Short mmCIF file of C-alpha atoms and ligand atoms in Angstrom, two decimals:
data_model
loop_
_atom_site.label_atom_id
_atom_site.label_comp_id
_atom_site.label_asym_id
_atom_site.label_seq_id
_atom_site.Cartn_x
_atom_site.Cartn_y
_atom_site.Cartn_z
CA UNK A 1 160.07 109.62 74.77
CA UNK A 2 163.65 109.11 74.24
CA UNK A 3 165.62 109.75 77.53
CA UNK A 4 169.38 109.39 76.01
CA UNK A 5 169.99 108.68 71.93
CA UNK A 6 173.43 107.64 72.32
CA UNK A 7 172.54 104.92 74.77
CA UNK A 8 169.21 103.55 72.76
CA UNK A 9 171.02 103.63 69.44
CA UNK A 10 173.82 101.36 71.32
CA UNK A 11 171.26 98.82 72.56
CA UNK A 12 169.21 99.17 69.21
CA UNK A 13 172.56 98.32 67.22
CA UNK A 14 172.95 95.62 69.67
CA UNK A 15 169.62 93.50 69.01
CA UNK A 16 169.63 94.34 65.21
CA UNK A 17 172.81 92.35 65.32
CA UNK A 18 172.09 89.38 67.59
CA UNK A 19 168.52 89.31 64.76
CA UNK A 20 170.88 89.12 62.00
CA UNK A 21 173.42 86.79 63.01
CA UNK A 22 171.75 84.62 65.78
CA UNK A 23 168.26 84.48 65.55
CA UNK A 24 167.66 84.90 61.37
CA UNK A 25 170.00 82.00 60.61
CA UNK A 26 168.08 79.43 63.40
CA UNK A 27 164.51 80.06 62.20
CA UNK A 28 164.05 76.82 60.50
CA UNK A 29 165.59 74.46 63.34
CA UNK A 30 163.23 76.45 65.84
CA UNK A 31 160.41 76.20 63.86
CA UNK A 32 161.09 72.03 63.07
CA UNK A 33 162.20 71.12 66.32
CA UNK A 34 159.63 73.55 68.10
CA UNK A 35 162.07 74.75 70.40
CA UNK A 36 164.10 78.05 71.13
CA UNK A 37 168.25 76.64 71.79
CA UNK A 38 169.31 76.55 75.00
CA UNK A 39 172.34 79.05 73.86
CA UNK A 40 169.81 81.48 72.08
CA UNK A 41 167.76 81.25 75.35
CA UNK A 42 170.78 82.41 77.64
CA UNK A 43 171.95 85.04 74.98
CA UNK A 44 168.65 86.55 75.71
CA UNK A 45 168.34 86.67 79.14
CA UNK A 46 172.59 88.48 79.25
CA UNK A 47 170.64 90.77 76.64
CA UNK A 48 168.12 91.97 79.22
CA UNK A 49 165.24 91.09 76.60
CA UNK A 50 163.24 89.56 79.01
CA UNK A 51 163.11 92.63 80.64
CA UNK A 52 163.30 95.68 78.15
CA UNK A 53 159.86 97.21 79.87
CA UNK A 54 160.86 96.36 83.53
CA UNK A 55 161.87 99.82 85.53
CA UNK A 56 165.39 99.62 86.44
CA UNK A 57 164.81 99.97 90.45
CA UNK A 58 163.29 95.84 89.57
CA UNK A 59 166.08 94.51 87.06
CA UNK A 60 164.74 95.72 83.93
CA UNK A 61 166.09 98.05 80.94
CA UNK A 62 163.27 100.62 82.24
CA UNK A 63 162.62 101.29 78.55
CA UNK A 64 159.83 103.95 78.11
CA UNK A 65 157.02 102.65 74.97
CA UNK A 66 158.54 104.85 72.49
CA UNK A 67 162.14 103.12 73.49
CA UNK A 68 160.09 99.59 73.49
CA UNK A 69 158.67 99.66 70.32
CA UNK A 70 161.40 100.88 68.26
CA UNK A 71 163.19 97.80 70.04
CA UNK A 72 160.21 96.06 69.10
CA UNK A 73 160.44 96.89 64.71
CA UNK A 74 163.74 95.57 65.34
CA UNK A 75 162.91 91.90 67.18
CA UNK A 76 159.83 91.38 64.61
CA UNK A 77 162.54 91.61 61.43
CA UNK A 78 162.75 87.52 62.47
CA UNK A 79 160.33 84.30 63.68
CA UNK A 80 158.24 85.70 66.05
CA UNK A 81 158.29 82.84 67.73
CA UNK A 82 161.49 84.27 69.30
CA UNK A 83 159.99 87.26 70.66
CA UNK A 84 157.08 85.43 72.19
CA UNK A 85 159.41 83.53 74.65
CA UNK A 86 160.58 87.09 76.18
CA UNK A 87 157.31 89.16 75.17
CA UNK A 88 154.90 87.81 78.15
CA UNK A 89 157.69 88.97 80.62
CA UNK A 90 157.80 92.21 79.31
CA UNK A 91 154.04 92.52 78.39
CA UNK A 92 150.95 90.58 79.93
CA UNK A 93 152.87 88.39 82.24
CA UNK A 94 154.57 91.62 83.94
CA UNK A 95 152.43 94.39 83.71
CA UNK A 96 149.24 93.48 85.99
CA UNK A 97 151.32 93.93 89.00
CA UNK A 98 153.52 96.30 87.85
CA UNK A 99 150.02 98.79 86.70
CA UNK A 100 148.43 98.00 90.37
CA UNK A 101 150.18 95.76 92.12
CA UNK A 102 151.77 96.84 95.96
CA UNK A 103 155.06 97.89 96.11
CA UNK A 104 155.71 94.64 98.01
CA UNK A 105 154.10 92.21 95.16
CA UNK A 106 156.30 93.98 93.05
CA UNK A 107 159.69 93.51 94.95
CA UNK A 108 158.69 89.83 95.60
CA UNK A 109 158.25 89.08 91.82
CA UNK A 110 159.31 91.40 88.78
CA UNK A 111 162.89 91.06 89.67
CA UNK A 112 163.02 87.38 88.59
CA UNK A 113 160.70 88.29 85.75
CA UNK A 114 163.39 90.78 84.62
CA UNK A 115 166.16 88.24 84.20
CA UNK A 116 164.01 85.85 82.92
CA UNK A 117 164.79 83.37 85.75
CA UNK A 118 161.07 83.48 86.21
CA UNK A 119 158.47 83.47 83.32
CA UNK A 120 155.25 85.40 83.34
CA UNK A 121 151.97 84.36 81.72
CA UNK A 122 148.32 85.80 81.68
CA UNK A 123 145.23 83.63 82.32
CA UNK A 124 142.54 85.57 80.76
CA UNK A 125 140.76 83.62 78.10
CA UNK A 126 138.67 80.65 78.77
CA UNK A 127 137.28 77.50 76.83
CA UNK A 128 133.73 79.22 76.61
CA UNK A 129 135.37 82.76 77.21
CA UNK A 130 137.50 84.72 74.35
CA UNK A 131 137.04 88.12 73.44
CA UNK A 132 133.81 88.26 76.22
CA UNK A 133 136.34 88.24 78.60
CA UNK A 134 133.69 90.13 81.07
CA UNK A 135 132.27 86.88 81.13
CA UNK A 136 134.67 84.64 82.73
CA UNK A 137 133.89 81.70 84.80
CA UNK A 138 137.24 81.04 86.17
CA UNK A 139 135.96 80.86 90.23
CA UNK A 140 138.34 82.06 93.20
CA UNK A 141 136.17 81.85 96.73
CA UNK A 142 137.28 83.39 99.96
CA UNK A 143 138.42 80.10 102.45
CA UNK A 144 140.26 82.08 105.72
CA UNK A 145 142.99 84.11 104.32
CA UNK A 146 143.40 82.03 101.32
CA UNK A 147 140.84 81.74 97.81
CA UNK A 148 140.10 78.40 96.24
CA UNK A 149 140.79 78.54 92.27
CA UNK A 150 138.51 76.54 89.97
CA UNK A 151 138.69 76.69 86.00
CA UNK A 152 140.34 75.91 82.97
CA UNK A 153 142.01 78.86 81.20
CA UNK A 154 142.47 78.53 77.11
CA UNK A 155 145.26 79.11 74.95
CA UNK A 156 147.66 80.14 77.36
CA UNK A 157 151.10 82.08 75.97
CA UNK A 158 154.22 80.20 77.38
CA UNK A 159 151.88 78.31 80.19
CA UNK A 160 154.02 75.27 79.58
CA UNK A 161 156.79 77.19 80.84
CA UNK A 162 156.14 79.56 83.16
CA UNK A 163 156.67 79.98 86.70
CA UNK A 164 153.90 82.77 87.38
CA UNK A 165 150.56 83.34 86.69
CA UNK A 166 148.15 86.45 86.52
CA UNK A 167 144.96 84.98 86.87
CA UNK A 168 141.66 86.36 86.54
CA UNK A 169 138.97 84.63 87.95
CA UNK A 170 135.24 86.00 90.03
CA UNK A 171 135.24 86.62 93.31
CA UNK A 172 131.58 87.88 92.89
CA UNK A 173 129.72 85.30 92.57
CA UNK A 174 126.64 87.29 92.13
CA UNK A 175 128.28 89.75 90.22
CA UNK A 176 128.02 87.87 86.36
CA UNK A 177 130.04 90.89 84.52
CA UNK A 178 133.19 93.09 84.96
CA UNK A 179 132.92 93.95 88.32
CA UNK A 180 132.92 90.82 89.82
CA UNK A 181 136.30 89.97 88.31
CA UNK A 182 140.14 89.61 90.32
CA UNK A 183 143.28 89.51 89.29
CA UNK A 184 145.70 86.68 91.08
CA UNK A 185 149.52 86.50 91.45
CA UNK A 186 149.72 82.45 90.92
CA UNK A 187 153.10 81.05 91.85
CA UNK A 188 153.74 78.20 89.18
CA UNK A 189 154.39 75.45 92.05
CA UNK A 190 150.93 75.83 93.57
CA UNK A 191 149.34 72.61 93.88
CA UNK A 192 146.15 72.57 92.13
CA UNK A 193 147.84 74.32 89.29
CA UNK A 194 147.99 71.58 86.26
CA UNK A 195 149.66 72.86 83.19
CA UNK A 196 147.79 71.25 79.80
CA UNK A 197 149.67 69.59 77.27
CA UNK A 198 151.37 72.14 74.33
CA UNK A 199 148.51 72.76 71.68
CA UNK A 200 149.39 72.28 68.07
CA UNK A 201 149.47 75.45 66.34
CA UNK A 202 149.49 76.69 62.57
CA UNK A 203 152.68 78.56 63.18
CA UNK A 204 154.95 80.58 65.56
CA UNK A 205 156.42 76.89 65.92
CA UNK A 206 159.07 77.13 69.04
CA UNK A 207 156.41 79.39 70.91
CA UNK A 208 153.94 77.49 73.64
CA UNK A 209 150.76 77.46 74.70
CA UNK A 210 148.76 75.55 76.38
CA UNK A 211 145.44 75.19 79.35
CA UNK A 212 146.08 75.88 82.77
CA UNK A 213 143.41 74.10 84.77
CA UNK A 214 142.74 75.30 88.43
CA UNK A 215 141.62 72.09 90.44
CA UNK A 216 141.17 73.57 94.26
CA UNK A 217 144.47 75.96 93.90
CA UNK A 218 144.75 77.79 96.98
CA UNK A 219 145.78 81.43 96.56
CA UNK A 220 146.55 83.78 99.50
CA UNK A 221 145.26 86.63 99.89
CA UNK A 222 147.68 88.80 99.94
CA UNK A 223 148.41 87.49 95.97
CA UNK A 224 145.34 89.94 95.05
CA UNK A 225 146.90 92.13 92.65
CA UNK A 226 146.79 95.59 94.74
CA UNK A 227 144.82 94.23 97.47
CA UNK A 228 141.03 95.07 95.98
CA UNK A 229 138.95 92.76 94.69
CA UNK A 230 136.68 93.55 91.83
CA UNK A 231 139.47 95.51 90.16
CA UNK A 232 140.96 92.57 87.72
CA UNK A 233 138.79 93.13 84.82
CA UNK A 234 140.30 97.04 84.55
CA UNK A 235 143.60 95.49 85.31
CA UNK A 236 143.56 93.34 82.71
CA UNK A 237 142.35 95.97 80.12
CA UNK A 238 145.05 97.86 81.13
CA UNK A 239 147.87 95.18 80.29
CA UNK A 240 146.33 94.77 77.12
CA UNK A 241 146.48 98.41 76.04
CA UNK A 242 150.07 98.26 76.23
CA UNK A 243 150.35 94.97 74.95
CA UNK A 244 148.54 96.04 71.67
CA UNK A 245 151.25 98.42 70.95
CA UNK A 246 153.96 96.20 71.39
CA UNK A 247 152.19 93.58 68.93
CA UNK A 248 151.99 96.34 66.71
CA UNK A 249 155.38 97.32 66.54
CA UNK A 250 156.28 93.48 66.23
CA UNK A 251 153.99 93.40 63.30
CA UNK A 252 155.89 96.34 61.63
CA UNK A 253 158.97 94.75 61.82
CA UNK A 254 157.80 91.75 59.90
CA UNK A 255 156.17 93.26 57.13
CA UNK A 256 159.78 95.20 57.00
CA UNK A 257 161.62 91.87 56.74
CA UNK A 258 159.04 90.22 54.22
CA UNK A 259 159.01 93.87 52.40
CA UNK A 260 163.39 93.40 52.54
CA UNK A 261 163.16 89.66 51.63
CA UNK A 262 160.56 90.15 49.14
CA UNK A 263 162.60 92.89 47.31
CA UNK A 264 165.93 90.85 47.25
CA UNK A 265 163.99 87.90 45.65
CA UNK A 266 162.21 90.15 43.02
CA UNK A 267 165.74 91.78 41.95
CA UNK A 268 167.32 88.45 41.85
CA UNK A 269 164.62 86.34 40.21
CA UNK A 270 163.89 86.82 36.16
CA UNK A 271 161.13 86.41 33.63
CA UNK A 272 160.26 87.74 30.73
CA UNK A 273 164.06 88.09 30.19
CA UNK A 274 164.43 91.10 32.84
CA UNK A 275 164.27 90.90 37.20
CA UNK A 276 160.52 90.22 38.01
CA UNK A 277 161.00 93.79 40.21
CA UNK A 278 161.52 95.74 36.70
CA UNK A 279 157.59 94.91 35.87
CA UNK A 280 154.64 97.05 37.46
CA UNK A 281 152.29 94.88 38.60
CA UNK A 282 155.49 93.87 41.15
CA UNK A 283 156.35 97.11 41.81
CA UNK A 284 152.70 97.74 42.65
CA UNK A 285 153.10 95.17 44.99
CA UNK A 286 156.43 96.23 46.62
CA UNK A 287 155.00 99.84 46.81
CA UNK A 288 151.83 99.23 48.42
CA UNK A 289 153.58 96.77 51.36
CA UNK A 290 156.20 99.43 51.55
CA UNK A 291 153.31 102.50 52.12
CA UNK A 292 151.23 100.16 54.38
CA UNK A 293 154.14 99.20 56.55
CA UNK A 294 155.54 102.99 56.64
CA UNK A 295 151.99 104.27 57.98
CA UNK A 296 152.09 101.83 60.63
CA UNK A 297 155.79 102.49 61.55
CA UNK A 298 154.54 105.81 62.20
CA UNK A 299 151.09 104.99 63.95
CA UNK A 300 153.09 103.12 66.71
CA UNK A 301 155.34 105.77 66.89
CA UNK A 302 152.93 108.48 67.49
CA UNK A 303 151.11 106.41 70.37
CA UNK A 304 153.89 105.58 71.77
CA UNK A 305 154.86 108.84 72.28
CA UNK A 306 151.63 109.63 73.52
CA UNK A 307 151.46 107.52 75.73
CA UNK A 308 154.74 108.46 77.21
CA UNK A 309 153.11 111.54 77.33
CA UNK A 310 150.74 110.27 79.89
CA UNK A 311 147.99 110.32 77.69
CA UNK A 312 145.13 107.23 77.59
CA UNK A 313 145.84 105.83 74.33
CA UNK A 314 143.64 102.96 74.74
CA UNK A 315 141.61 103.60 71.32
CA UNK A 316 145.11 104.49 69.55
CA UNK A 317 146.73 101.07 70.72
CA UNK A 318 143.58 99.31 69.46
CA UNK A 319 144.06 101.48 66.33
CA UNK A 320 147.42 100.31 65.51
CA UNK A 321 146.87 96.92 66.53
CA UNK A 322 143.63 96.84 64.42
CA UNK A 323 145.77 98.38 61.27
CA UNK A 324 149.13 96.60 61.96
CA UNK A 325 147.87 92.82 62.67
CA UNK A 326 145.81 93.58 58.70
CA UNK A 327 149.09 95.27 57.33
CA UNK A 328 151.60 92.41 57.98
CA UNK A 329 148.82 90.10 56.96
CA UNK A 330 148.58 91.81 53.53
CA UNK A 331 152.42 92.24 53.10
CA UNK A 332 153.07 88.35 53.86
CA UNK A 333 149.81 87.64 50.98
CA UNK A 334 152.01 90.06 48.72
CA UNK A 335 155.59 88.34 49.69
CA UNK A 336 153.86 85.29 49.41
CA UNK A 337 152.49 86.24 45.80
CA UNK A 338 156.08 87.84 44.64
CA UNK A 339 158.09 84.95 45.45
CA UNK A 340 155.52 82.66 43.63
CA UNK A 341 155.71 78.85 43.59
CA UNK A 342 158.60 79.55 45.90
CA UNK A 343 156.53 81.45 48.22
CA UNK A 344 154.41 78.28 49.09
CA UNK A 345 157.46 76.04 49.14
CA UNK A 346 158.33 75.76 52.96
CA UNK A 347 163.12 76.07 52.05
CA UNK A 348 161.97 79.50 51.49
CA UNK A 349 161.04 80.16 54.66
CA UNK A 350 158.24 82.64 53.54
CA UNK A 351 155.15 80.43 53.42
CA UNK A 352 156.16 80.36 57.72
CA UNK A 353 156.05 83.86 58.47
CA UNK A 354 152.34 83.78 56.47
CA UNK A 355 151.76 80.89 58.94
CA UNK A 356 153.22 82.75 61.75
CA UNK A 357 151.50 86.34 60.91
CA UNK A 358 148.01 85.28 60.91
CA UNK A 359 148.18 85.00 64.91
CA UNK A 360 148.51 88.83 64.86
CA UNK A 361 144.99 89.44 63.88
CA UNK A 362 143.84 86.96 66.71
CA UNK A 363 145.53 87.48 69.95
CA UNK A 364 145.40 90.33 72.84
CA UNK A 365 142.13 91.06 70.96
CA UNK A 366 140.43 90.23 67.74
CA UNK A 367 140.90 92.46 64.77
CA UNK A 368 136.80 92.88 65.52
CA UNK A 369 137.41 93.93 69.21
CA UNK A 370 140.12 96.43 68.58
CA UNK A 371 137.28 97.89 66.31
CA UNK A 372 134.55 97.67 69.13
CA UNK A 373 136.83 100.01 71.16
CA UNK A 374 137.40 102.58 68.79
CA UNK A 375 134.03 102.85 67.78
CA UNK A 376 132.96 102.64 71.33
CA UNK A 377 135.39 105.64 72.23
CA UNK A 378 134.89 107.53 69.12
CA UNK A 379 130.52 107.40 70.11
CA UNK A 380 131.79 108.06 74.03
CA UNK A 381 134.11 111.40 72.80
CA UNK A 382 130.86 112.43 70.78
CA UNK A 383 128.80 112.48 73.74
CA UNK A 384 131.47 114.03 76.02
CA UNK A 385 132.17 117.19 73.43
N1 COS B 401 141.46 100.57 80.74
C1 COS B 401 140.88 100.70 81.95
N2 COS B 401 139.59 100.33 82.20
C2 COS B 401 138.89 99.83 81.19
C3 COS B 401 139.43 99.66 79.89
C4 COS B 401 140.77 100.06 79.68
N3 COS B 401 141.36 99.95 78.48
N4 COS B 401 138.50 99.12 79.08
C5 COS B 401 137.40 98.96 79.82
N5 COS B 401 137.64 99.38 81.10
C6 COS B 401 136.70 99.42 82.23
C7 COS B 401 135.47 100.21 81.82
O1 COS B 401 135.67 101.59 82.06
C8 COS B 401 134.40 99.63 82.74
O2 COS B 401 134.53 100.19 84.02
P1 COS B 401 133.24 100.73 84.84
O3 COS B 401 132.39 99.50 85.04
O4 COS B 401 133.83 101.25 86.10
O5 COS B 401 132.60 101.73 83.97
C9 COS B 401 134.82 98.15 82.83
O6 COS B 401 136.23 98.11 82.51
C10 COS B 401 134.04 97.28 81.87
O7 COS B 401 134.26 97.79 80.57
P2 COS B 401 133.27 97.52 79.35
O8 COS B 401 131.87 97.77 79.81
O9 COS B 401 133.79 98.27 78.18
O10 COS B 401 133.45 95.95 79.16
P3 COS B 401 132.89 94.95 78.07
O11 COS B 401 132.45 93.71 78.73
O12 COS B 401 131.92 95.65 77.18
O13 COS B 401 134.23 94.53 77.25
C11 COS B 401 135.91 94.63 75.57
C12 COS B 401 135.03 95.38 76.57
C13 COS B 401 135.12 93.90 74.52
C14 COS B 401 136.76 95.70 74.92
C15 COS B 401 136.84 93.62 76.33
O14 COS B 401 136.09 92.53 76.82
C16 COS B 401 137.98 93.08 75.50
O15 COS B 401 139.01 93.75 75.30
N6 COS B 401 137.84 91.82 75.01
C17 COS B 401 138.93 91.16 74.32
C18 COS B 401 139.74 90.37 75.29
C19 COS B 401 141.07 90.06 74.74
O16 COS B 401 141.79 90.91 74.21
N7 COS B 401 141.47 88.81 74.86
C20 COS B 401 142.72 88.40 74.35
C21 COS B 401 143.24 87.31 75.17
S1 COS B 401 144.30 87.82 76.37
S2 COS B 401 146.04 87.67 75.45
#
């Protein structure tokens, strides 16, 4: 749903430009020095990107998902280590307690996560715990009105950096699977929260993760997202529903920009006495990351607007997120392939975003779980009809 054209084209013209002119021209020093600027950082937050999905009565732009994702095409058209310094406040860091949080764990928290003076992370996956996440061993046991956090949680987005935490961790001890599960609000200053040191990753250099170890962190009580125990396992499916479209729609925009830089190089470059782009088994090439890309484009779109609809798109966001994270990883094999030795030489910046894209496939669910759920829904429809 678009609630006003004339006011989304403004803010879509907006971002394209900062891309272009800010964020396109630092890729390499981010990705050598591993860090975002300082300026680029504070451009951001006057921007409001660090809180595009917030509702406006807590800060945010109050974008609906059809709004965030075609914001979304536009931030993945550069590193996406950019978009991963804003995307937990807007995604997994934010949502938990703005899906079933109170009104009062709201008031106390999203506003700071909308200007970005606060960052947001998620503490889902474990060391023994990835996409099992029913499985979790993360502890949190009731001491007066306070719990008592114990675990290690794995490959944390922006943990290094952030200043909240959504935690799940069992409250039940008895209760081994789903049900026994909680989600925390974990203020970053806790003591008994110790932040890991930055992993080294294959790409998406100037992005951070890291473990966040729980060493007798005591939570109140009244951090519960909503109040109810047992509920964090749903909660956390939840995030990750919408999360999974707003990866896709990242992962549209770069295959666009590999499909645009791609292009440019195959009209420029020459063999065979004539542009590489003038002979077919390039064009093939072009034309199949150009089809790929356009049917995801248009997945996102149409779940997006379902789900602005008020419709469950759970299967449909693993649907795109299952086709998208394999599309981009195709087109950046194909831009990869077109620009030739160049493509594996790192001045051409292309041999990154391969780097960078692989990530896609990995994250807020495997390529193999976003199939699990659509089979698992398409076999649950079945029985219902
Ligand atoms: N929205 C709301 N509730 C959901 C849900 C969703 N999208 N998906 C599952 N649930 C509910 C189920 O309805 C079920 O509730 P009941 O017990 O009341 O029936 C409960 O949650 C357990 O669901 P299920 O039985 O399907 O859980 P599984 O253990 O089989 O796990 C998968 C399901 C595999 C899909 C889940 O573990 C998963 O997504 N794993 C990947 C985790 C991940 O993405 N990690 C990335 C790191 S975080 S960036």
């Amino acid at each position: 749903m678009i609630r006003d054209q004339e006011t989304l084209n403004q803010l879509l013209d907006t971002i394209s430009r900062f891309v272009r002119e800010r964020l396109v021209p630092a890729e390499e020093r981010v990705a050598e020095e591993d860090a975002i600027p300082a300026d680029i950082l504070q451009e951001m937050k006057d921007l409001g990107l660090f809180g595009l999905s917030i509702p406006e009565e807590y800060g945010g732009l109050g974008l609906t998902m059809e709004e965030e994702v075609l914001v979304a095409f536009e931030i993945g058209k550069t590193s996406p280590a950019f978009r991963s310094i804003f995307g937990t406040n807007n995604g997994i860091g934010a949502q938990g307690i703005l899906i079933d949080g109170t009104e009062e764990q709201k008031r106390k928290y999203v506003p700071r996560l909308a200007t970005g003076e606060l960052i947001g992370s998620f503490c889902l996956t474990e060391p023994d715990v990835g996409s099992d996440a029913a499985s979790l061993k993360t502890r949190a046991d009731r001491d007066g009105d306070h719990y008592v956090l114990n675990g290690t949680k794995r490959f944390i987005t922006n943990g290094p950096v952030a200043g909240l935490y959504t935690v799940m961790a069992r409250t039940d001890q008895n209760n081994t699977g789903a049900g026994g599960i909680t989600a925390f609000i974990v203020e970053g200053d806790t003591p008994g929260l110790i932040r890991g040191k930055p992993d080294r990753k294959m790409g998406q250099h100037g992005a951070h993760t890291c473990d966040i170890i729980f060493e007798n962190c005591r939570v109140p009580a009244e951090n519960i997202i909503g109040l109810k125990e047992g509920q964090g396992f749903k909660t956390a499916m939840k995030v990750l529903d919408r999360g999974r479209l707003h990866i896709s729609a990242v992962c549209v925009g770069v295959a666009e920009r590999l499909i645009e830089d791609a292009l440019r190089y195959a009209m420029e470059r020459k063999q065979f006495g004539k542009p590489i782009v003038e002979h077919q088994l390039i064009q093939a090439m072009l034309a199949d990351s150009k089809t790929e890309a356009y049917a995801a484009r248009t997945m996102v779109l149409d779940a997006a607007r379902r789900k602005d609809e008020g419709e469950n798109v759970s299967m449909q966001a693993a649907c795109c997120k299952l086709f998208c994270a394999e599309m981009v990883g195709r087109v950046a094999d194909r831009a990869v392939q077109i620009f030739g030795g160049a493509g594996y030489i790192a001045d051409y910046g292309i041999e990154r975003f391969y780097r960078d894209v692989r990530l896609f496939r990995i994250y807020e669910g495997t390529t193999q779980i976003q199939q699990i759920v659509v089979a698992r829904s398409m076999v649950r429809e079945a029985q219902q009809g």
